[in-house]
Amino acid sequence: MAKFIIKGGAELAGEISVKGAKNAVLPIMCATILAKGEFILNNVPNLSDVSTMVKLLEYLGLKVEKLNNDTYKIINNGLTSVEAPYELVSEMRASFTITGPLIGKEKRAKVAMPGGCALGARAVDQHLRAFEKMGVQVNTEHGFVNLDGNNLTGAEVDVEVTKLKIPSVGATENVMMAAVLASGQTIINNAAKEPEIVDLGNFLIKMGAKIEGLGSDKIIIIGVKELQACEYEIMPDRIEAGTYIIMSLITGGKVKIKNVNLSDLPGFIAKLEEMGVKFTQEENLLSVRGNINELKNTKIETAVHPGFPTDLQPQMMVLLSLIAGASEVNETIFSNRFMLVPELDRMGAEIVVDERVANIKGEIKFSGAKVTATDIRAGVSLVLAALIADNTTEINNIHFIERGYEDLVSRLKLLGANIERVD
Ligand code: EPZ
């Protein structure tokens, strides 16, 4: 298995560019099922998750061509299958958002249930409940969901995750993509407001869909007869941006970041400013200033947009471990998103987890160790700690990291990091 070898202590300097958003491009690629013709997607990140989604679209009968480093052409001359196999769905949960467009366009789908993942059970009950409200027959057997959407009709649905009282991002996306070609009006109550939902909605509108309320908790969709293929530019990845903001802070603040939409990260930016971090942005280049010895410790509670994003919680634990004083992180979205803690503790952190709350001792010194990535964001957080640890860190299971961060080794090397990828 490939691993990263990182010798910590180098001061990083230079510029790093944020690429296209993983969590926007994946549902947008699913949406190309909804219309025949040739799509051009620009600003597509080079991630293994994108390659997995390409495999799924090709499995269903679409043709995908990579025109250059970040541009894809997707040709839809009609599907040859409506089945998403276990091998692909189990590899990447986001594949499940193929269900909505399959129902919208083909009125039927057979999709493998996504397994759980390191973050906890990744249920899809809200997706299925909403589809049933729209007249879809749903039955699950042998690990597959069989959906018959012959009576697909617009309806008023609610995609709130009951036990968590939060909207489901994936369920919002799936319902949107089923509703745009359904007969009649669909109202999505408690809709997710993440910027990636807005990007998917803007893509669908460019295809001719009738959608209002994007970015609010109530999305209204009027079904149309047909949609058209189009060209679209994927939004920048706000989670990648947040990761590099923390990387700049902990490595001396000389790394500047391109393509950051600060308005996509209101909860994250507000929290850092409260801790004493200063941001200046000129000509699409973001500078981050904050002396670690002067930043204030804090309490963080992850929340749906516009709150503090759960996908930046692991990266934040690395920063909080360096700041004087105790800090606290309350993870309200996922039942098991503290897998970073035992790995970080092996590098010298002192974090104690009590159910959904991590108590972080500050002012520790990271030291190199052999560690293992457990998911995308925990994995990249180990890279952050390794960059400032004394001596060498070996990170295993880096395939997780490469799912969410394009070409990280060569881009960190350009900033002066001492990092190698070894098979
Ligand atoms: C999306 O996952 C993102 N993935 C995740 O990013 C992100 O952490 C998450 O939204 C929350 O913002 C993509 O967009 C590809 P949810 P998704 O449905 O859609 C429970 C990353 O690192 N739930 O909003 O799966 C679920 O178990 C990844 O890029 C149900 O119980 O998130 C979870 O605890 C990690 N029933 C919570 O709700 C359902 O039917 C949030 O899930 C649906 C969800």
Coordinates of C-alpha atoms and ligand atoms in Angstrom, one line a residue:
M1 CA 0.0 0.0 0.0
A2 CA 1.3 3.5 -0.9
K3 CA 2.3 5.8 1.9
F4 CA 3.6 9.4 2.5
I5 CA 6.9 10.0 4.2
I6 CA 7.1 13.5 5.6
K7 CA 10.0 15.2 7.3
G8 CA 8.5 18.0 9.4
G9 CA 9.9 21.5 10.2
A10 CA 10.2 23.0 6.7
E11 CA 8.8 26.5 6.6
L12 CA 6.4 26.6 3.7
A13 CA 6.0 29.6 1.4
G14 CA 4.5 30.3 -2.0
E15 CA 1.0 29.9 -3.6
I16 CA -1.4 27.0 -3.7
S17 CA -4.5 27.0 -5.8
V18 CA -7.8 25.5 -4.7
K19 CA -9.2 23.1 -7.3
G20 CA -12.9 22.3 -8.3
A21 CA -15.2 21.1 -5.5
K22 CA -15.3 17.3 -5.0
N23 CA -18.7 17.5 -3.4
A24 CA -20.2 19.6 -6.2
V25 CA -18.7 17.8 -9.2
L26 CA -19.8 14.3 -8.0
P27 CA -23.6 15.1 -8.0
I28 CA -23.2 17.3 -11.1
M29 CA -21.7 14.3 -13.0
C30 CA -24.7 12.2 -11.9
A31 CA -27.0 14.9 -13.3
T32 CA -25.6 14.4 -16.9
I33 CA -27.9 11.4 -17.0
L34 CA -30.8 13.8 -17.2
A35 CA -30.3 15.0 -20.8
K36 CA -29.0 13.6 -24.0
G37 CA -26.2 15.5 -25.7
E38 CA -22.6 16.6 -25.0
F39 CA -21.7 18.2 -21.7
I40 CA -18.5 20.1 -21.0
L41 CA -17.5 20.3 -17.3
N42 CA -14.7 22.8 -16.5
N43 CA -12.6 23.0 -13.3
V44 CA -13.0 19.3 -12.5
P45 CA -10.5 18.2 -9.9
N46 CA -8.2 15.2 -10.5
L47 CA -9.4 13.0 -7.7
S48 CA -9.9 9.2 -7.4
D49 CA -13.5 9.9 -6.5
V50 CA -14.0 11.6 -9.9
S51 CA -12.4 8.5 -11.6
T52 CA -14.8 6.3 -9.7
M53 CA -17.8 8.4 -10.9
V54 CA -16.5 8.3 -14.5
K55 CA -16.5 4.5 -14.2
L56 CA -20.1 4.5 -12.9
L57 CA -21.3 6.8 -15.8
E58 CA -19.5 4.6 -18.4
Y59 CA -21.0 1.5 -16.7
L60 CA -24.5 3.1 -17.4
G61 CA -23.6 3.8 -21.0
L62 CA -22.3 7.3 -21.1
K63 CA -19.0 8.2 -22.9
V64 CA -16.5 10.3 -20.9
E65 CA -13.5 12.0 -22.4
K66 CA -10.8 14.0 -20.5
L67 CA -10.1 17.0 -22.8
N68 CA -7.3 18.4 -20.6
N69 CA -6.1 18.6 -17.0
D70 CA -9.4 19.8 -15.6
T71 CA -11.9 19.6 -18.4
Y72 CA -14.2 16.6 -19.2
K73 CA -16.6 16.0 -22.1
I74 CA -19.6 13.7 -21.1
I75 CA -21.6 12.3 -24.0
N76 CA -25.1 11.0 -23.3
N77 CA -26.6 9.1 -26.2
G78 CA -28.9 7.2 -23.9
L79 CA -28.3 4.8 -21.1
T80 CA -27.6 1.1 -21.5
S81 CA -28.3 0.2 -17.9
V82 CA -30.1 1.6 -14.8
E83 CA -28.1 -0.4 -12.3
A84 CA -25.4 0.9 -10.0
P85 CA -23.3 -2.1 -8.9
Y86 CA -22.1 -2.8 -5.4
E87 CA -18.4 -2.6 -6.4
L88 CA -18.8 1.1 -7.3
V89 CA -21.3 2.3 -4.7
S90 CA -19.5 0.6 -1.8
E91 CA -16.2 2.3 -3.0
M92 CA -17.8 5.8 -2.8
R93 CA -21.1 6.7 -1.0
A94 CA -21.6 9.7 -3.4
S95 CA -22.5 7.1 -6.1
F96 CA -25.9 6.8 -4.4
T97 CA -26.8 10.2 -5.8
I98 CA -27.1 8.4 -9.2
T99 CA -30.5 7.2 -8.0
G100 CA -32.4 10.5 -8.3
P101 CA -31.3 11.2 -12.0
L102 CA -32.0 7.5 -12.9
I103 CA -35.5 7.8 -11.6
G104 CA -36.0 11.3 -13.1
K105 CA -34.8 10.2 -16.6
E106 CA -35.4 6.5 -16.8
K107 CA -38.2 6.2 -14.2
R108 CA -36.5 3.1 -12.7
A109 CA -33.2 2.3 -10.9
K110 CA -31.4 -0.6 -9.2
V111 CA -28.8 0.8 -6.9
A112 CA -26.6 -1.0 -4.3
M113 CA -27.2 0.3 -0.8
P114 CA -24.1 2.2 0.2
G115 CA -22.2 0.5 3.0
G116 CA -21.3 2.3 6.2
C117 CA -17.9 4.0 6.3
A118 CA -15.4 5.1 8.9
L119 CA -17.6 8.1 9.8
G120 CA -20.4 5.8 11.0
A121 CA -23.6 4.4 9.6
R122 CA -24.4 6.3 6.4
A123 CA -28.1 5.6 6.2
V124 CA -30.2 6.6 3.1
D125 CA -33.7 6.4 4.8
Q126 CA -34.4 10.1 4.0
H127 CA -33.6 9.6 0.4
L128 CA -36.0 6.6 0.1
R129 CA -38.8 8.2 2.2
A130 CA -38.7 11.3 -0.1
F131 CA -38.8 9.1 -3.3
E132 CA -41.9 7.3 -1.9
K133 CA -43.6 10.6 -1.3
M134 CA -43.0 11.3 -5.0
G135 CA -44.9 8.1 -6.0
V136 CA -41.8 5.9 -6.4
Q137 CA -42.2 2.2 -5.5
V138 CA -39.1 1.3 -3.3
N139 CA -38.1 -2.1 -2.2
T140 CA -34.8 -3.3 -0.9
E141 CA -33.5 -6.8 -1.2
H142 CA -30.1 -8.5 -1.4
G143 CA -28.4 -5.2 -0.6
F144 CA -30.0 -3.4 -3.5
V145 CA -32.7 -0.7 -3.7
N146 CA -35.1 -1.4 -6.5
L147 CA -37.0 1.7 -7.5
D148 CA -40.0 2.0 -9.9
G149 CA -40.7 5.6 -10.8
N150 CA -43.4 5.1 -13.4
N151 CA -45.7 7.2 -11.3
L152 CA -43.1 9.8 -10.5
T153 CA -45.0 12.9 -9.5
G154 CA -43.9 16.2 -7.9
A155 CA -44.7 16.3 -4.1
E156 CA -44.0 18.1 -0.9
V157 CA -41.2 16.2 0.8
D158 CA -39.0 16.7 3.9
V159 CA -35.3 15.6 3.9
E160 CA -34.6 16.2 7.6
V161 CA -32.6 13.4 9.3
T162 CA -35.0 12.6 12.1
K163 CA -32.6 11.7 14.9
L164 CA -30.2 14.5 14.1
K165 CA -32.7 17.2 13.2
I166 CA -30.5 18.3 10.3
P167 CA -31.1 18.3 6.5
S168 CA -29.4 15.5 4.5
V169 CA -27.1 16.9 1.8
G170 CA -27.3 13.8 -0.3
A171 CA -31.0 13.4 0.0
T172 CA -31.5 17.0 -1.0
E173 CA -29.4 16.4 -4.1
N174 CA -31.2 13.1 -5.0
V175 CA -34.6 14.6 -4.7
M176 CA -33.6 17.7 -6.8
M177 CA -32.4 15.4 -9.6
A178 CA -35.6 13.3 -9.5
A179 CA -37.9 16.3 -9.4
V180 CA -36.6 18.3 -12.4
L181 CA -38.3 15.9 -14.8
A182 CA -41.2 14.8 -12.6
S183 CA -44.7 15.9 -13.5
G184 CA -45.8 18.8 -11.3
Q185 CA -44.3 20.8 -8.5
T186 CA -41.9 19.5 -5.8
I187 CA -41.3 21.3 -2.6
I188 CA -38.2 20.2 -0.5
N189 CA -38.7 21.3 3.1
N190 CA -35.7 21.4 5.4
A191 CA -33.5 21.3 2.3
A192 CA -29.7 21.4 2.8
K193 CA -28.2 24.9 2.1
E194 CA -24.5 23.9 1.4
P195 CA -22.9 25.8 -1.5
E196 CA -22.5 22.5 -3.3
I197 CA -26.3 22.2 -3.4
V198 CA -26.5 25.7 -5.0
D199 CA -23.8 24.7 -7.6
L200 CA -25.8 21.5 -8.5
G201 CA -29.0 23.6 -8.7
N202 CA -27.3 26.2 -11.0
F203 CA -26.1 23.4 -13.2
L204 CA -29.6 22.0 -13.5
I205 CA -31.0 25.5 -14.2
K206 CA -28.4 25.9 -17.0
M207 CA -29.8 22.6 -18.4
G208 CA -33.3 24.2 -18.4
A209 CA -34.7 23.1 -15.0
K210 CA -37.1 25.4 -13.1
I211 CA -35.7 25.7 -9.5
E212 CA -36.2 28.4 -6.8
G213 CA -34.9 28.7 -3.3
L214 CA -31.4 27.3 -3.8
G215 CA -29.4 28.0 -0.6
S216 CA -32.5 28.3 1.5
D217 CA -34.2 25.5 3.5
K218 CA -37.1 25.4 1.0
I219 CA -36.4 24.5 -2.6
I220 CA -39.3 24.6 -5.1
I221 CA -39.0 22.7 -8.4
I222 CA -41.4 22.7 -11.3
G223 CA -40.9 19.6 -13.5
V224 CA -40.2 20.1 -17.2
K225 CA -40.5 17.7 -20.1
E226 CA -36.9 17.7 -21.2
L227 CA -33.5 19.2 -20.3
Q228 CA -30.5 20.1 -22.5
A229 CA -26.8 19.3 -22.2
C230 CA -24.6 22.3 -21.3
E231 CA -21.2 23.6 -20.4
Y232 CA -20.5 24.4 -16.7
E233 CA -17.6 25.5 -14.5
I234 CA -17.5 23.7 -11.1
M235 CA -17.2 25.9 -8.0
P236 CA -13.9 26.0 -6.0
D237 CA -13.6 23.4 -3.2
R238 CA -14.3 25.3 0.0
I239 CA -13.1 22.3 2.2
E240 CA -9.8 22.2 0.3
A241 CA -9.6 25.9 0.9
G242 CA -10.2 25.6 4.6
T243 CA -7.6 22.8 4.8
Y244 CA -4.9 25.1 3.2
I245 CA -5.9 28.0 5.4
I246 CA -5.0 25.9 8.5
M247 CA -1.9 24.6 6.7
S248 CA -0.7 28.2 6.2
L249 CA -1.5 29.2 9.8
I250 CA 0.5 26.3 11.3
T251 CA 3.5 26.6 9.0
G252 CA 4.3 30.3 9.4
G253 CA 1.7 32.0 7.3
K254 CA 3.8 32.4 4.2
V255 CA 1.5 30.2 2.0
K256 CA -1.0 32.2 0.0
I257 CA -4.1 30.5 -1.4
K258 CA -5.8 31.1 -4.8
N259 CA -9.5 30.6 -5.7
V260 CA -10.9 30.9 -2.2
N261 CA -14.6 32.1 -1.9
L262 CA -14.6 33.2 1.7
S263 CA -18.4 33.5 1.5
D264 CA -18.6 29.7 1.1
L265 CA -17.1 29.3 4.6
P266 CA -18.9 31.7 6.9
G267 CA -18.9 29.6 10.1
F268 CA -15.2 28.5 9.6
I269 CA -13.9 32.1 8.9
A270 CA -15.9 33.6 11.7
K271 CA -14.5 31.1 14.2
L272 CA -10.9 31.7 13.1
E273 CA -11.4 35.5 13.2
E274 CA -12.8 35.1 16.8
M275 CA -9.5 33.3 17.6
G276 CA -7.5 36.2 16.3
V277 CA -6.7 35.2 12.7
K278 CA -6.6 38.0 10.1
F279 CA -7.5 37.5 6.4
T280 CA -6.6 39.7 3.5
Q281 CA -7.6 38.9 -0.1
E282 CA -6.2 40.8 -3.1
E283 CA -6.6 39.7 -6.7
N284 CA -8.0 36.2 -5.8
L285 CA -5.0 35.6 -3.5
L286 CA -5.7 35.0 0.2
S287 CA -3.2 35.8 2.9
V288 CA -3.7 34.3 6.4
R289 CA -2.1 35.9 9.4
G290 CA -2.1 34.6 13.0
N291 CA 0.7 34.0 15.4
I292 CA 0.1 30.6 16.9
N293 CA 1.3 31.9 20.3
E294 CA -1.3 34.6 20.3
L295 CA -4.4 32.8 19.0
K296 CA -7.1 32.1 21.5
N297 CA -8.3 28.6 22.3
T298 CA -12.0 28.0 21.7
K299 CA -15.0 25.7 21.6
I300 CA -16.3 24.4 18.2
E301 CA -19.6 22.8 17.4
T302 CA -19.9 21.4 13.9
A303 CA -23.2 22.3 12.1
V304 CA -24.9 22.3 8.7
H305 CA -24.3 25.3 6.5
P306 CA -23.7 28.1 7.3
G307 CA -22.2 26.7 10.6
F308 CA -18.8 25.2 11.1
P309 CA -18.4 22.4 8.5
T310 CA -17.9 18.9 9.8
D311 CA -15.4 18.3 7.0
L312 CA -13.0 20.9 8.6
Q313 CA -13.3 19.5 12.1
P314 CA -10.3 17.1 11.9
Q315 CA -8.0 19.8 10.4
M316 CA -9.1 22.2 13.2
M317 CA -8.1 19.7 15.9
V318 CA -4.5 19.9 14.6
L319 CA -4.5 23.7 15.0
L320 CA -6.2 23.7 18.4
S321 CA -3.6 21.2 19.7
L322 CA -1.0 23.9 19.2
I323 CA -2.8 26.8 20.8
A324 CA -2.3 27.6 24.5
G325 CA -5.2 26.5 26.7
A326 CA -7.8 23.7 26.4
S327 CA -10.2 23.6 23.5
E328 CA -13.3 21.5 22.8
V329 CA -14.9 20.1 19.6
N330 CA -18.5 18.9 19.5
E331 CA -19.2 16.8 16.4
T332 CA -22.9 16.9 15.8
I333 CA -23.2 15.5 12.3
F334 CA -21.4 12.1 12.2
S335 CA -21.6 9.5 14.9
N336 CA -18.0 8.5 14.6
R337 CA -15.8 11.3 13.3
F338 CA -13.0 11.2 15.8
M339 CA -10.9 8.5 14.2
L340 CA -8.1 11.1 13.8
V341 CA -7.7 11.3 17.6
P342 CA -5.8 8.0 18.3
E343 CA -3.5 8.7 15.4
L344 CA -2.9 12.3 16.4
D345 CA -2.3 11.2 20.0
R346 CA 0.5 8.9 18.7
M347 CA 2.1 12.1 17.3
G348 CA 2.0 13.8 20.7
A349 CA -1.5 15.3 20.8
E350 CA -3.5 15.0 24.0
I351 CA -7.1 14.7 23.0
V352 CA -9.7 12.8 25.1
V353 CA -13.0 11.9 23.4
D354 CA -16.2 11.6 25.4
E355 CA -19.0 10.5 23.0
R356 CA -19.5 13.4 20.6
V357 CA -17.1 15.8 22.4
A358 CA -13.3 15.9 22.0
N359 CA -11.4 17.7 24.7
I360 CA -8.1 19.1 23.4
K361 CA -5.1 20.0 25.5
G362 CA -3.2 22.9 23.9
E363 CA 0.4 23.8 23.4
I364 CA 1.6 20.3 22.5
K365 CA 4.5 19.5 20.2
F366 CA 3.9 17.1 17.4
S367 CA 6.6 14.4 16.8
G368 CA 6.9 12.1 13.9
A369 CA 5.4 8.6 14.1
K370 CA 3.9 5.8 11.9
V371 CA 0.2 6.6 11.5
T372 CA -2.8 5.6 9.3
A373 CA -5.4 7.6 7.5
T374 CA -9.0 6.5 8.2
D375 CA -11.0 8.8 5.9
I376 CA -10.3 11.8 3.6
R377 CA -10.3 14.6 6.2
A378 CA -8.6 12.7 9.0
G379 CA -5.9 11.6 6.5
V380 CA -5.1 15.2 5.3
S381 CA -5.1 16.3 9.0
L382 CA -2.2 13.8 9.6
V383 CA -0.4 15.5 6.7
L384 CA -0.9 18.9 8.4
A385 CA 0.5 17.6 11.7
A386 CA 3.4 15.8 10.0
L387 CA 4.5 19.1 8.2
I388 CA 5.2 20.6 11.6
A389 CA 6.3 17.5 13.6
D390 CA 9.9 17.0 14.5
N391 CA 11.6 14.2 12.6
T392 CA 9.7 11.9 10.2
T393 CA 6.1 10.7 9.9
E394 CA 4.9 7.8 7.8
I395 CA 1.3 8.0 6.8
N396 CA -0.4 4.8 5.5
N397 CA -3.7 4.3 3.6
I398 CA -3.1 7.5 1.7
H399 CA -5.7 6.4 -0.9
F400 CA -8.2 8.2 1.4
I401 CA -6.3 11.4 1.0
E402 CA -6.0 11.1 -2.7
R403 CA -9.8 10.8 -2.9
G404 CA -10.1 14.4 -1.8
Y405 CA -6.8 16.3 -2.6
E406 CA -5.4 16.5 -6.1
D407 CA -1.7 15.9 -6.6
L408 CA -0.9 16.9 -3.0
V409 CA 2.8 15.7 -2.9
S410 CA 4.0 17.7 -5.9
R411 CA 2.0 20.8 -4.8
L412 CA 3.4 20.6 -1.2
K413 CA 6.9 20.1 -2.6
L414 CA 6.5 23.3 -4.6
L415 CA 5.9 25.1 -1.2
G416 CA 9.1 23.7 0.3
A417 CA 7.7 20.6 2.1
N418 CA 9.8 17.6 2.6
I419 CA 7.3 14.9 1.4
E420 CA 7.6 11.7 -0.6
R421 CA 5.1 9.2 -1.9
V422 CA 6.4 5.6 -1.7
D423 CA 4.6 2.5 -2.9
Ligands
EPZ1 C1 -22.1 14.9 2.2 O1 -22.3 13.6 2.6 C2 -20.6 15.1 1.9 N1 -20.2 14.2 0.8 C3 -19.8 14.8 3.2 O2 -18.4 15.1 2.8 C4 -20.2 15.8 4.3 O3 -19.5 15.5 5.4 C5 -21.7 15.6 4.5 O4 -22.4 15.9 3.3 C6 -22.3 16.6 5.6 O5 -22.0 17.9 5.1 C7 -20.5 14.5 -0.4 O6 -21.1 15.5 -0.7 C8 -20.0 13.5 -1.5 P1 -25.7 13.8 4.7 P2 -23.8 13.0 2.8 O7 -26.7 13.0 3.9 O8 -24.6 13.5 1.7 C9 -27.2 10.9 8.3 C10 -16.1 14.6 2.6 O9 -15.1 14.4 3.4 N2 -28.2 10.5 7.3 O10 -26.0 15.2 5.0 O11 -23.7 11.5 2.9 C11 -25.8 10.5 7.9 O12 -25.6 9.2 8.4 C12 -17.5 14.0 2.9 O13 -16.0 15.2 1.6 C13 -29.3 9.6 7.7 O14 -29.3 9.2 8.9 O15 -24.2 13.6 4.2 C14 -24.9 11.5 8.5 O16 -24.7 11.1 9.9 C15 -17.5 13.2 4.3 N3 -30.2 9.3 6.8 C16 -25.8 12.8 8.5 O17 -27.1 12.4 8.3 C17 -30.2 9.7 5.5 O18 -31.1 9.3 4.7 C18 -25.4 13.7 7.4 O19 -25.6 13.0 6.1 C19 -29.1 10.6 5.1 C20 -28.2 11.0 6.0

